[in-house]
Coordinates of C-alpha atoms in Angstrom, one line a residue:
Chain A
M1 CA 0.0 0.0 0.0
G2 CA 1.2 3.4 -0.9
K3 CA 1.1 6.5 1.2
K4 CA -2.4 7.9 2.0
I5 CA -3.2 11.1 0.3
L6 CA -6.4 13.0 0.9
V7 CA -8.0 15.0 -1.9
V8 CA -10.4 17.8 -0.6
D9 CA -12.2 19.3 -3.5
D10 CA -15.9 19.9 -4.1
D11 CA -15.5 19.4 -7.9
P12 CA -16.1 15.7 -8.7
D13 CA -14.2 16.1 -11.9
V14 CA -11.1 17.3 -10.1
R15 CA -11.5 14.4 -7.5
T16 CA -11.7 11.8 -10.3
F17 CA -8.6 13.3 -12.0
V18 CA -6.5 13.6 -8.9
V19 CA -7.6 10.1 -7.7
T20 CA -6.6 8.7 -11.0
V21 CA -3.2 10.4 -10.9
L22 CA -2.6 9.1 -7.4
E23 CA -3.7 5.5 -8.3
E24 CA -1.4 5.6 -11.3
N25 CA 1.5 6.5 -9.1
Q26 CA 0.8 3.9 -6.4
Y27 CA -0.6 6.2 -3.7
T28 CA -3.8 5.4 -1.8
P29 CA -6.3 8.1 -2.5
L30 CA -8.9 9.4 0.0
V31 CA -11.5 11.9 -0.9
A32 CA -13.6 14.6 0.8
C33 CA -16.0 17.0 -0.8
D34 CA -15.8 20.0 1.5
G35 CA -13.9 21.5 4.4
V36 CA -16.0 19.9 7.1
E37 CA -15.7 16.4 5.6
G38 CA -12.0 17.1 4.9
L39 CA -11.2 17.9 8.6
E40 CA -13.1 14.7 9.7
M41 CA -11.1 12.6 7.2
I42 CA -7.8 14.1 8.3
Q43 CA -8.6 13.4 12.0
K44 CA -9.8 9.9 11.2
H45 CA -7.2 8.7 8.6
K46 CA -4.2 10.8 9.4
P47 CA -3.2 11.0 5.7
D48 CA 0.5 11.5 4.7
L49 CA -0.5 14.5 2.6
V50 CA -3.5 16.7 1.9
I51 CA -4.3 18.1 -1.5
L52 CA -6.6 21.0 -0.8
D53 CA -8.8 23.2 -2.9
V54 CA -9.4 26.8 -1.8
L55 CA -12.9 27.6 -2.9
M56 CA -15.4 25.1 -1.5
P57 CA -18.7 25.2 0.2
R58 CA -19.1 24.4 3.9
G59 CA -15.8 25.5 5.2
S60 CA -13.5 26.8 2.6
G61 CA -10.0 25.5 1.9
I62 CA -8.7 28.7 3.6
R63 CA -10.5 27.8 6.8
L64 CA -9.4 24.1 6.7
Y65 CA -5.8 25.1 6.0
R66 CA -5.8 27.4 9.0
Q67 CA -7.4 24.7 11.2
L68 CA -4.6 22.3 10.2
K69 CA -1.8 24.7 10.8
T70 CA -3.1 25.8 14.2
D71 CA -3.7 22.3 15.4
D72 CA -0.7 20.8 17.2
D73 CA -1.6 17.3 16.2
L74 CA -2.2 18.2 12.6
K75 CA 0.2 21.0 11.8
S76 CA 2.9 18.6 10.6
V77 CA 0.6 17.1 7.9
P78 CA 2.0 18.4 4.6
V79 CA -0.5 20.4 2.5
I80 CA -0.5 21.0 -1.3
M81 CA -2.8 23.8 -2.1
F82 CA -4.4 22.9 -5.4
T83 CA -6.6 25.6 -6.7
G84 CA -7.9 27.9 -9.5
I85 CA -7.2 30.9 -7.2
A86 CA -3.9 32.7 -7.9
L87 CA -1.3 32.4 -5.1
R88 CA -1.3 36.2 -4.8
S89 CA -5.0 36.3 -4.0
F90 CA -4.6 33.4 -1.5
L91 CA -1.8 35.1 0.3
K92 CA -3.7 38.3 0.5
S93 CA -6.7 36.5 2.1
Q94 CA -4.3 34.9 4.6
K95 CA -2.8 38.3 5.4
V96 CA -6.3 39.8 6.1
L97 CA -7.2 36.8 8.3
E98 CA -3.9 37.1 10.2
E99 CA -4.5 40.7 11.0
F100 CA -8.1 39.9 11.9
K101 CA -7.4 36.9 14.1
G102 CA -4.0 37.9 15.3
E103 CA -2.4 34.5 14.6
K104 CA 0.2 33.7 12.0
V105 CA 0.3 30.5 10.1
P106 CA 3.1 29.5 7.7
E107 CA 2.6 29.9 4.0
P108 CA 1.7 26.6 2.2
D109 CA 4.8 24.6 1.2
I110 CA 3.5 24.0 -2.3
Y111 CA 0.9 26.0 -4.1
L112 CA -0.3 24.6 -7.4
E113 CA -2.5 26.7 -9.7
K114 CA -5.0 24.7 -11.7
P115 CA -4.8 23.5 -14.4
V116 CA -1.7 21.2 -13.8
E117 CA -0.3 18.4 -15.8
P118 CA -0.4 15.1 -14.0
Q119 CA 3.4 15.0 -13.9
E120 CA 3.6 18.4 -12.2
L121 CA 1.2 17.1 -9.5
V122 CA 3.2 13.9 -9.1
D123 CA 6.5 15.8 -8.9
A124 CA 5.0 18.1 -6.2
I125 CA 3.8 15.1 -4.2
R126 CA 7.1 13.3 -4.4
K127 CA 9.0 16.4 -3.4
K128 CA 6.8 16.9 -0.4
L129 CA 6.9 13.3 0.7
A130 CA 10.6 12.8 0.1
Chain B
M1 CA -62.6 130.2 -22.0
S2 CA -62.4 128.2 -25.2
A3 CA -64.3 129.1 -28.4
N4 CA -63.9 132.7 -27.4
K5 CA -63.7 134.4 -30.7
I6 CA -66.8 135.6 -32.4
L7 CA -67.4 137.0 -35.9
I8 CA -70.4 139.2 -36.2
V9 CA -71.8 139.8 -39.6
D10 CA -74.5 142.3 -40.5
D11 CA -75.0 144.9 -43.2
E12 CA -76.3 147.3 -40.5
Q13 CA -73.3 148.9 -38.9
A14 CA -75.3 149.9 -35.8
I15 CA -76.3 146.4 -35.0
V16 CA -72.7 145.1 -35.5
R17 CA -71.3 147.7 -33.2
L18 CA -74.0 147.1 -30.6
L19 CA -73.6 143.4 -30.5
S20 CA -69.8 143.7 -30.6
M21 CA -69.8 146.0 -27.6
S22 CA -72.2 143.8 -25.7
L23 CA -70.2 140.6 -26.3
K24 CA -66.9 142.3 -25.6
S25 CA -68.3 143.3 -22.3
D26 CA -69.2 139.7 -21.7
G27 CA -65.5 138.8 -22.2
Y28 CA -65.6 137.6 -25.8
D29 CA -63.2 138.5 -28.4
T30 CA -65.0 139.8 -31.4
C31 CA -64.4 140.7 -35.0
T32 CA -66.9 142.1 -37.5
A33 CA -67.9 142.1 -41.1
A34 CA -70.5 144.1 -43.0
S35 CA -71.1 141.6 -45.8
G36 CA -70.9 138.0 -46.6
E37 CA -67.9 138.5 -48.8
E38 CA -66.1 140.5 -46.1
A39 CA -67.1 137.9 -43.5
L40 CA -65.4 135.1 -45.5
D41 CA -62.3 137.2 -45.7
V42 CA -62.2 137.9 -41.9
F43 CA -63.1 134.2 -41.3
E44 CA -60.0 133.2 -43.3
K45 CA -57.8 135.6 -41.4
Q46 CA -59.0 135.5 -37.9
S47 CA -60.5 132.0 -37.7
P48 CA -63.3 132.8 -35.3
D49 CA -64.9 129.9 -33.4
I50 CA -68.4 131.1 -33.7
V51 CA -70.0 133.2 -36.5
V52 CA -73.2 135.2 -35.8
T53 CA -74.7 136.3 -39.1
D54 CA -77.7 138.2 -40.3
I55 CA -79.6 136.2 -42.9
K56 CA -80.6 139.0 -45.1
M57 CA -77.7 140.9 -46.6
P58 CA -77.0 142.3 -49.9
G59 CA -74.6 140.3 -52.1
M60 CA -73.8 137.1 -50.3
D61 CA -76.6 136.4 -47.8
G62 CA -76.3 134.6 -44.5
L63 CA -77.3 131.2 -45.8
E64 CA -74.6 131.3 -48.5
L65 CA -72.1 132.5 -45.9
L66 CA -73.2 129.6 -43.6
K67 CA -72.7 127.1 -46.5
R68 CA -69.3 128.4 -47.4
I69 CA -68.1 128.4 -43.8
K70 CA -69.3 124.9 -43.2
E71 CA -67.5 123.9 -46.4
R72 CA -64.3 125.3 -45.1
D73 CA -64.6 124.0 -41.6
P74 CA -67.6 122.0 -40.5
D75 CA -66.6 122.4 -36.9
K76 CA -67.3 126.1 -36.8
E77 CA -70.6 127.1 -35.2
V78 CA -72.8 129.5 -37.1
I79 CA -75.7 131.2 -35.4
I80 CA -78.3 132.7 -37.8
V81 CA -80.1 135.9 -37.1
T82 CA -83.5 135.8 -38.8
G83 CA -86.6 137.8 -39.2
H84 CA -89.9 136.5 -37.7
G85 CA -91.6 133.7 -39.6
D86 CA -89.0 133.1 -42.2
I87 CA -89.6 129.3 -42.0
D88 CA -88.1 128.4 -45.4
S89 CA -84.8 130.1 -44.7
T90 CA -84.7 128.5 -41.3
I91 CA -85.1 125.0 -42.8
T92 CA -82.4 125.7 -45.4
A93 CA -80.2 127.0 -42.7
L94 CA -80.7 123.8 -40.7
Q95 CA -79.9 121.7 -43.7
Y96 CA -76.6 123.7 -44.1
G97 CA -75.7 122.9 -40.5
A98 CA -76.6 126.1 -38.6
S99 CA -76.2 125.6 -34.9
D100 CA -78.9 128.0 -33.7
F101 CA -81.3 130.7 -34.6
I102 CA -82.1 134.0 -32.9
N103 CA -84.9 136.3 -33.9
K104 CA -84.5 139.9 -34.7
P105 CA -84.3 142.1 -32.9
V106 CA -81.4 140.4 -31.1
R107 CA -81.9 140.3 -27.5
D108 CA -78.9 139.8 -25.2
E109 CA -80.3 136.9 -23.4
A110 CA -81.2 135.0 -26.5
L111 CA -77.8 135.6 -27.9
A112 CA -76.1 134.6 -24.7
I113 CA -78.1 131.3 -24.7
A114 CA -77.3 130.6 -28.3
L115 CA -73.6 131.3 -27.8
D116 CA -73.6 129.2 -24.7
R117 CA -75.0 126.3 -26.7
A118 CA -72.6 126.8 -29.5
Q119 CA -69.7 126.9 -27.1
T120 CA -70.9 123.7 -25.4
K121 CA -71.2 122.0 -28.7
I122 CA -67.6 123.1 -29.6
R123 CA -66.3 122.0 -26.3
I124 CA -68.0 118.6 -26.6
R125 CA -66.6 118.2 -30.1
E126 CA -63.2 119.2 -28.9
Q127 CA -63.4 116.7 -26.0
L128 CA -64.6 114.1 -28.4
A129 CA -61.8 114.8 -30.8
S130 CA -59.3 114.6 -27.9
Y131 CA -60.9 111.4 -26.7
T132 CA -60.9 110.0 -30.2
Q133 CA -57.3 110.9 -30.7
D134 CA -56.4 109.4 -27.3
L135 CA -58.3 106.3 -28.3
E136 CA -56.6 106.1 -31.6
E137 CA -53.2 106.5 -29.9
K138 CA -54.1 103.8 -27.4
V139 CA -55.4 101.5 -30.1
A140 CA -52.2 102.1 -32.1
E141 CA -50.1 101.3 -29.0
A142 CA -52.1 98.2 -28.3
T143 CA -51.8 97.1 -31.9
V144 CA -48.1 97.5 -31.8
E145 CA -48.0 95.5 -28.5
I146 CA -50.3 92.9 -29.9
R147 CA -48.3 92.6 -33.0
R148 CA -45.1 92.3 -30.9
K149 CA -46.6 89.6 -28.7
S150 CA -48.1 87.8 -31.6
N151 CA -44.7 88.0 -33.4
F152 CA -43.1 86.7 -30.3
Q153 CA -45.5 83.8 -30.1
R154 CA -45.2 83.1 -33.7
L155 CA -41.4 83.0 -33.4
L156 CA -41.8 80.9 -30.3
I157 CA -43.9 78.3 -32.2
H158 CA -41.7 78.7 -35.2
S159 CA -38.4 78.0 -33.5
S160 CA -39.7 75.3 -31.1
H161 CA -37.8 72.0 -31.1
D162 CA -41.2 70.3 -30.6
A163 CA -43.4 69.8 -33.6
I164 CA -46.5 71.9 -32.9
V165 CA -49.7 71.3 -34.9
A166 CA -53.0 72.9 -34.0
F167 CA -56.4 72.4 -35.4
D168 CA -59.4 74.7 -35.3
Q169 CA -62.9 73.5 -34.5
D170 CA -63.3 72.2 -38.0
W171 CA -60.1 70.2 -37.7
Q172 CA -58.3 72.4 -40.2
I173 CA -54.6 72.9 -39.5
V174 CA -54.0 76.4 -38.3
V175 CA -50.6 76.1 -36.7
Y176 CA -47.8 74.0 -38.2
N177 CA -44.2 74.9 -37.4
P178 CA -41.0 73.9 -39.2
E179 CA -40.3 71.0 -36.9
A180 CA -43.7 69.7 -37.8
A181 CA -42.9 70.1 -41.4
R182 CA -39.7 68.2 -40.9
M183 CA -41.5 65.4 -39.0
F184 CA -44.4 65.0 -41.3
E185 CA -42.4 65.9 -44.5
K186 CA -45.0 68.2 -45.8
R187 CA -44.5 71.9 -46.6
A188 CA -46.3 74.4 -44.4
R189 CA -47.8 76.2 -47.4
N190 CA -49.5 73.0 -48.5
V191 CA -50.8 72.3 -45.1
L192 CA -51.7 75.5 -43.3
N193 CA -55.4 76.2 -43.7
K194 CA -55.6 73.6 -46.4
M195 CA -55.4 70.2 -44.8
T196 CA -57.5 68.7 -42.0
I197 CA -56.3 66.3 -39.4
D198 CA -57.2 63.3 -41.5
A199 CA -54.8 64.3 -44.3
L200 CA -51.9 64.8 -41.9
Y201 CA -52.2 62.1 -39.3
P202 CA -52.5 58.3 -39.7
P203 CA -56.2 57.3 -39.5
E204 CA -56.1 55.8 -36.0
L205 CA -54.4 58.9 -34.5
A206 CA -56.9 61.2 -36.2
T207 CA -59.8 59.1 -35.0
F208 CA -58.3 59.1 -31.5
F209 CA -58.0 62.9 -31.3
R210 CA -61.5 63.4 -32.7
S211 CA -63.0 61.2 -30.1
E212 CA -60.8 62.7 -27.3
A213 CA -62.0 66.1 -28.2
R214 CA -65.6 65.0 -28.2
N215 CA -65.4 63.2 -24.9
G216 CA -63.6 66.2 -23.3
T217 CA -63.0 64.1 -20.3
H218 CA -59.7 65.7 -19.5
D219 CA -59.2 68.2 -16.7
R220 CA -58.6 71.5 -18.4
G221 CA -58.4 69.7 -21.7
E222 CA -54.8 68.5 -21.1
M223 CA -53.5 65.0 -21.7
P224 CA -50.3 63.9 -20.1
W225 CA -47.1 63.2 -22.2
K226 CA -47.2 59.8 -23.8
E227 CA -44.9 57.9 -26.0
M228 CA -45.7 56.2 -29.2
T229 CA -44.4 55.3 -32.6
L230 CA -45.7 57.9 -35.1
E231 CA -46.3 56.4 -38.5
T232 CA -46.4 59.3 -41.0
R233 CA -48.3 59.3 -44.2
N234 CA -44.9 58.6 -45.9
N235 CA -44.7 55.4 -44.0
K236 CA -41.9 56.7 -41.8
Q237 CA -41.8 55.4 -38.2
I238 CA -40.8 58.0 -35.7
P239 CA -40.6 57.3 -32.0
V240 CA -42.2 60.3 -30.4
R241 CA -43.3 61.7 -27.0
Y242 CA -46.5 63.7 -27.5
A243 CA -48.9 65.8 -25.5
T244 CA -52.3 67.2 -26.4
S245 CA -54.4 70.1 -25.3
V246 CA -58.0 70.3 -26.2
L247 CA -58.8 74.0 -26.4
H248 CA -62.1 75.4 -25.1
E249 CA -63.6 78.9 -25.0
K250 CA -66.5 79.2 -22.7
E251 CA -67.2 75.5 -22.7
E252 CA -67.1 75.5 -26.5
F253 CA -64.7 73.4 -28.4
M254 CA -62.1 75.5 -30.2
G255 CA -59.7 73.0 -31.5
I256 CA -56.7 71.0 -30.3
V257 CA -53.0 71.5 -30.2
N258 CA -50.5 68.6 -30.4
F259 CA -46.8 68.7 -29.4
F260 CA -44.5 66.1 -30.7
Q261 CA -40.9 65.4 -29.6
D262 CA -38.8 63.3 -31.9
L263 CA -37.2 60.7 -29.8
T264 CA -35.2 59.1 -32.6
E265 CA -31.9 60.4 -31.4
I266 CA -32.6 59.7 -27.8
K267 CA -33.8 56.2 -28.5
R268 CA -30.6 55.6 -30.6
L269 CA -28.4 56.9 -27.7
E270 CA -30.4 54.9 -25.2
K271 CA -29.8 51.8 -27.3
E272 CA -26.2 52.6 -27.7
L273 CA -25.9 53.1 -24.0
I274 CA -27.5 49.8 -23.2
Q275 CA -25.4 48.1 -25.7
S276 CA -22.2 49.6 -24.4
E277 CA -23.2 48.9 -20.8
R278 CA -23.7 45.3 -21.9
M279 CA -20.3 45.3 -23.5
A280 CA -18.7 46.7 -20.4
A281 CA -20.4 44.0 -18.4
I282 CA -19.0 41.4 -20.8
G283 CA -15.6 43.1 -20.3
Q284 CA -15.9 42.8 -16.5
T285 CA -17.2 39.4 -17.0
V286 CA -14.2 38.3 -19.0
S287 CA -11.8 38.3 -16.0
G288 CA -14.3 36.4 -14.0
L289 CA -15.0 34.1 -16.9
A290 CA -11.3 33.3 -17.2
H291 CA -11.6 31.5 -13.9
Y292 CA -14.7 29.6 -15.0
V293 CA -13.1 28.7 -18.4
K294 CA -10.0 27.5 -16.5
N295 CA -12.2 25.2 -14.5
I296 CA -13.7 23.8 -17.7
L297 CA -10.2 23.3 -19.0
I298 CA -9.2 21.5 -15.9
G299 CA -12.2 19.3 -16.3
L300 CA -11.4 18.6 -20.0
K301 CA -7.7 17.9 -19.3
G302 CA -8.4 15.8 -16.3
G303 CA -11.1 13.9 -18.1
S304 CA -8.9 13.1 -21.0
Y305 CA -6.1 12.0 -18.7
V306 CA -8.6 9.7 -16.9
V307 CA -9.8 8.3 -20.3
D308 CA -6.2 7.7 -21.3
V309 CA -5.5 5.8 -18.1
G310 CA -8.7 3.8 -18.5
F311 CA -7.7 2.8 -22.0
Q312 CA -4.1 1.8 -20.9
H313 CA -5.5 -0.5 -18.2
S314 CA -8.6 -1.5 -20.3
N315 CA -10.6 -0.2 -17.4
M316 CA -13.9 0.7 -18.8
E317 CA -15.1 2.2 -15.6
K318 CA -12.3 4.7 -15.7
V319 CA -12.9 5.5 -19.4
K320 CA -16.6 6.1 -18.6
S321 CA -16.0 8.4 -15.7
G322 CA -13.4 10.4 -17.6
W323 CA -15.7 10.6 -20.6
Q324 CA -18.5 11.8 -18.4
T325 CA -16.2 14.6 -17.1
I326 CA -15.4 15.6 -20.7
Q327 CA -19.0 15.6 -21.8
K328 CA -20.1 17.6 -18.8
N329 CA -17.5 20.2 -19.6
I330 CA -18.4 20.4 -23.2
E331 CA -21.9 21.1 -22.0
R332 CA -20.5 23.8 -19.8
V333 CA -18.7 25.5 -22.7
A334 CA -21.8 25.2 -24.8
N335 CA -23.9 26.8 -22.1
L336 CA -21.4 29.5 -21.5
T337 CA -21.2 30.4 -25.2
Q338 CA -25.0 30.4 -25.4
D339 CA -25.2 32.7 -22.3
M340 CA -22.6 35.1 -23.7
L341 CA -24.3 35.3 -27.0
T342 CA -27.8 35.8 -25.4
Y343 CA -26.5 38.5 -23.2
A344 CA -24.5 40.3 -25.8
K345 CA -27.1 40.4 -28.5
E346 CA -30.3 42.3 -28.6
R347 CA -33.0 39.7 -29.2
H348 CA -36.8 39.8 -29.7
P349 CA -38.8 36.9 -28.3
E350 CA -39.9 34.4 -30.9
V351 CA -43.4 33.9 -29.8
K352 CA -45.1 30.6 -30.6
L353 CA -48.1 28.7 -29.4
C354 CA -46.5 26.4 -26.8
A355 CA -47.5 24.5 -23.7
P356 CA -45.7 25.9 -20.6
N357 CA -46.3 22.8 -18.6
E358 CA -44.5 20.7 -21.1
I359 CA -41.5 23.0 -20.9
V360 CA -41.5 22.5 -17.2
T361 CA -41.5 18.8 -17.7
E362 CA -38.6 19.0 -20.1
V363 CA -36.6 21.1 -17.7
K364 CA -37.3 18.7 -14.9
E365 CA -36.1 15.8 -17.0
L366 CA -32.9 17.7 -17.8
V367 CA -31.9 18.2 -14.2
S368 CA -33.4 15.2 -12.6
D369 CA -30.3 12.9 -12.8
F370 CA -28.0 15.5 -11.4
A371 CA -30.5 16.4 -8.6
K372 CA -31.0 12.7 -7.7
A373 CA -27.3 12.2 -7.4
H374 CA -27.2 15.0 -4.8
D375 CA -30.3 13.8 -3.0
I376 CA -32.4 16.8 -4.1
E377 CA -36.0 16.1 -4.9
I378 CA -37.5 17.9 -7.8
T379 CA -41.3 18.2 -7.9
T380 CA -43.7 20.0 -10.2
R381 CA -47.2 21.4 -9.5
C382 CA -48.6 22.5 -12.8
D383 CA -51.9 24.3 -13.3
P384 CA -53.9 22.1 -15.7
E385 CA -55.6 25.3 -17.0
M386 CA -52.3 26.5 -18.6
G387 CA -52.9 24.8 -21.9
Q388 CA -51.3 26.4 -24.9
M389 CA -50.0 30.0 -24.7
W390 CA -48.3 32.5 -27.0
L391 CA -44.9 32.7 -25.4
D392 CA -41.3 32.3 -26.5
P393 CA -40.6 28.7 -25.6
G394 CA -36.9 29.3 -25.8
T395 CA -37.1 32.1 -23.2
V396 CA -39.3 30.0 -20.9
H397 CA -36.9 27.0 -21.2
R398 CA -33.7 28.8 -20.7
A399 CA -35.0 31.0 -17.9
L400 CA -36.5 28.0 -16.1
L401 CA -33.4 25.9 -16.5
N402 CA -31.2 28.7 -15.1
L403 CA -33.5 29.3 -12.1
V404 CA -33.9 25.5 -11.4
N405 CA -30.1 25.0 -11.7
N406 CA -29.7 27.9 -9.2
A407 CA -32.2 26.3 -6.9
I408 CA -30.3 23.0 -7.0
D409 CA -27.0 24.9 -6.4
A410 CA -28.6 26.6 -3.4
C411 CA -29.6 23.2 -2.0
M412 CA -26.0 22.0 -2.4
E413 CA -24.6 25.1 -0.7
E414 CA -26.7 24.6 2.5
D415 CA -24.8 23.3 5.5
D416 CA -27.8 21.7 7.2
L417 CA -27.3 18.1 6.0
D418 CA -30.3 16.7 7.8
R419 CA -32.6 18.6 5.6
Q420 CA -34.5 16.8 2.8
F421 CA -33.7 19.2 0.0
K422 CA -36.5 20.0 -2.4
V423 CA -37.0 22.1 -5.5
E424 CA -40.5 22.7 -6.7
I425 CA -41.6 24.2 -10.0
R426 CA -45.1 25.5 -10.2
T427 CA -47.1 27.1 -13.0
G428 CA -50.2 29.3 -13.0
K429 CA -51.8 32.3 -14.6
T430 CA -52.3 35.9 -13.4
E431 CA -55.7 37.5 -13.6
A432 CA -54.4 39.3 -16.7
G433 CA -53.6 36.0 -18.3
A434 CA -49.8 36.1 -18.0
A435 CA -47.9 32.9 -17.4
V436 CA -46.4 32.6 -13.9
F437 CA -43.6 30.2 -13.0
E438 CA -42.5 29.7 -9.4
I439 CA -39.3 28.0 -8.5
E440 CA -39.0 27.3 -4.8
D441 CA -36.1 25.6 -3.0
N442 CA -35.3 25.0 0.6
G443 CA -31.6 25.5 0.1
C444 CA -29.2 28.1 1.6
G445 CA -31.2 31.2 0.7
M446 CA -29.6 34.6 0.5
D447 CA -28.9 37.5 2.8
E448 CA -30.1 41.0 1.8
E449 CA -26.7 42.0 0.4
T450 CA -26.5 39.0 -1.9
R451 CA -30.1 39.5 -3.0
L452 CA -29.4 43.1 -4.0
K453 CA -26.3 42.1 -6.0
L454 CA -28.0 39.2 -7.8
F455 CA -28.6 41.0 -11.1
T456 CA -25.3 42.9 -11.3
P457 CA -22.9 41.7 -14.0
M458 CA -20.2 39.2 -12.9
F459 CA -21.6 38.7 -9.5
S460 CA -21.5 35.0 -8.6
S461 CA -22.1 33.6 -5.2
K462 CA -20.8 30.3 -6.4
G463 CA -17.1 31.0 -6.6
G464 CA -15.4 29.6 -9.6
K465 CA -18.5 27.5 -10.4
G466 CA -20.6 30.4 -11.6
T467 CA -20.0 32.7 -14.5
G468 CA -22.1 35.5 -13.0
L469 CA -24.1 35.4 -16.3
G470 CA -26.9 33.0 -15.4
L471 CA -29.3 35.4 -13.7
L472 CA -28.2 38.3 -15.8
V473 CA -29.2 36.3 -18.9
T474 CA -32.4 35.2 -17.3
K475 CA -33.3 38.7 -16.4
K476 CA -32.5 39.9 -19.9
L477 CA -34.6 37.2 -21.5
V478 CA -37.5 37.9 -19.2
E479 CA -37.4 41.6 -19.8
E480 CA -37.3 41.2 -23.5
H481 CA -40.4 39.2 -23.0
H482 CA -41.8 42.1 -21.0
G483 CA -42.0 39.9 -18.0
T484 CA -40.8 40.3 -14.4
I485 CA -38.7 38.3 -11.9
D486 CA -39.4 38.6 -8.2
I487 CA -37.4 37.1 -5.4
D488 CA -38.4 36.1 -2.0
T489 CA -35.5 34.7 0.0
R490 CA -34.3 34.0 3.6
L491 CA -30.8 33.1 4.5
G492 CA -30.7 29.5 5.6
Y493 CA -34.3 28.7 4.6
G494 CA -34.5 28.9 0.8
S495 CA -35.6 31.1 -2.0
L496 CA -38.7 31.5 -4.1
F497 CA -38.2 33.0 -7.6
T498 CA -41.4 34.1 -9.4
M499 CA -41.2 34.7 -13.1
T500 CA -44.2 36.3 -14.9
L501 CA -44.3 36.3 -18.7
P502 CA -47.2 38.1 -20.5
E503 CA -48.5 36.5 -23.7
R504 CA -47.7 38.0 -27.0
P505 CA -45.0 40.5 -25.7
E506 CA -44.6 42.1 -29.1
K507 CA -48.2 43.2 -29.1
G508 CA -47.8 44.4 -25.5
R509 CA -45.0 46.7 -26.6
D510 CA -47.0 48.4 -29.3
E511 CA -49.8 49.2 -26.9
K512 CA -47.5 50.9 -24.5

């Protein structure tokens, strides 16, 4: 069995794609459709990596990312942000939240802007899990 | 004292002297003559106001003198001194315009009375003359003023940017300004006082004004500004704003006056403005769309990758799921293109006889698989009385589909997972016979802020999953159909969209 990788994305097409990429590269895919389900899955399955969308209903990727990075048990779980939102916009939203909440979370290690080639995604995963 | 100068004429020197002395002592200014001929001479030179003359004189007698004096100046008063019983001479003297008679021998009192009367006559005549002159001056002044005012009004009407046409009580055209000539393309000289309302206006309009004038139901004869398309006798269609006044004088119909404003240019600018606003909206939308298009691209790329993988492993399940992704995204591109075209282009509803309830069933069919997959129940409650209606089936279909898809999205956005999500489509008719479609969901609903922004371009509450065009297109289609969309919504409880579409919207527009 390969390493467990959780895909959190509300778009079923993206989930199918990422799951297929993961299967092709001998990883064990897990899926969640939104932020709430994503957090449950992370707590339950302790995945080796989370591939996280930003814009989702029911607890956005932004919220889930902050939840992970401020939870002592979970903050070590590597996260690849995988989204249609430009990094610049994402960082700006983080900055606003940091000022608002007065807490600082690290920037995501890897930020992939959709669309990505399957190989780019695999490279990113490998780099992170190495 | 006016009329103070008196000429005394008598061939008897004694009488002349006596009278002269007597009158002078009364304050008159006198001159004398001993014959008719001499009297005329003195009259020319001294211009007395009153002449007192004996009737019987050698040479020119009193009557002849009277006649000559009256010829020269009819305003001079002549008092004739006659013998007793000389009726014939008296009558002749009256005919010649003598002012009075005194009998011989001349008594002072009789002369005083006669002079007094003559003076009164002169005074009255002078006053009359002065009044007349005054009156003439006043009339002249008034005429100038009236001419000035009438000129002013004529110029006002002449240079008005409104076309002004007025009809008298016989419906003859009595006012017709250059703008009217331009609008109706007929020269003023062929129209003014030559044509009636029926020759200038299209028949319906002429009939309308005739009946309006007869009814006279309007307060002070004024009708409010209205808009219409004026069809001239030369078959030109001009959009106009027009007003009418029915003119009355003492309850009696005097005619009517029409004012027309040519709205061609305004309409053109309005159209341009709407078009450019729409283009700006498309422009704003482009950046938002890029995101949406990117999502489609992700879907297509991802889908084809999944299909490839499926083929490599001969895994038909994979091929199928990848192919579904591709098909779904092709559908999204098609819809997006359709939305953009619909929004960008001006379009008139293509009205056909169609069954609204059948369209509802079609739309339900289209979304039912997707809804089922997300545990959303779609129900319909159609009014069996709807039958066939004159609507644009394309508008109904597209608007319904957009609204139902929104309702489904709203259900998927709601956090309350215990809820049994439902979307209901209902049909019915208004009292006026317009078709009503209600789309109700118990999804996430909207707050006030979202509701207010719903119809602004490029507003999407669905993140990258919406183009921001759906409701905009729906609203445009509905407005082109002269219909309305109302929204009743509550955050966390669901929304009710009510779309009302009148039958035969083209006809409705003409009546406006």
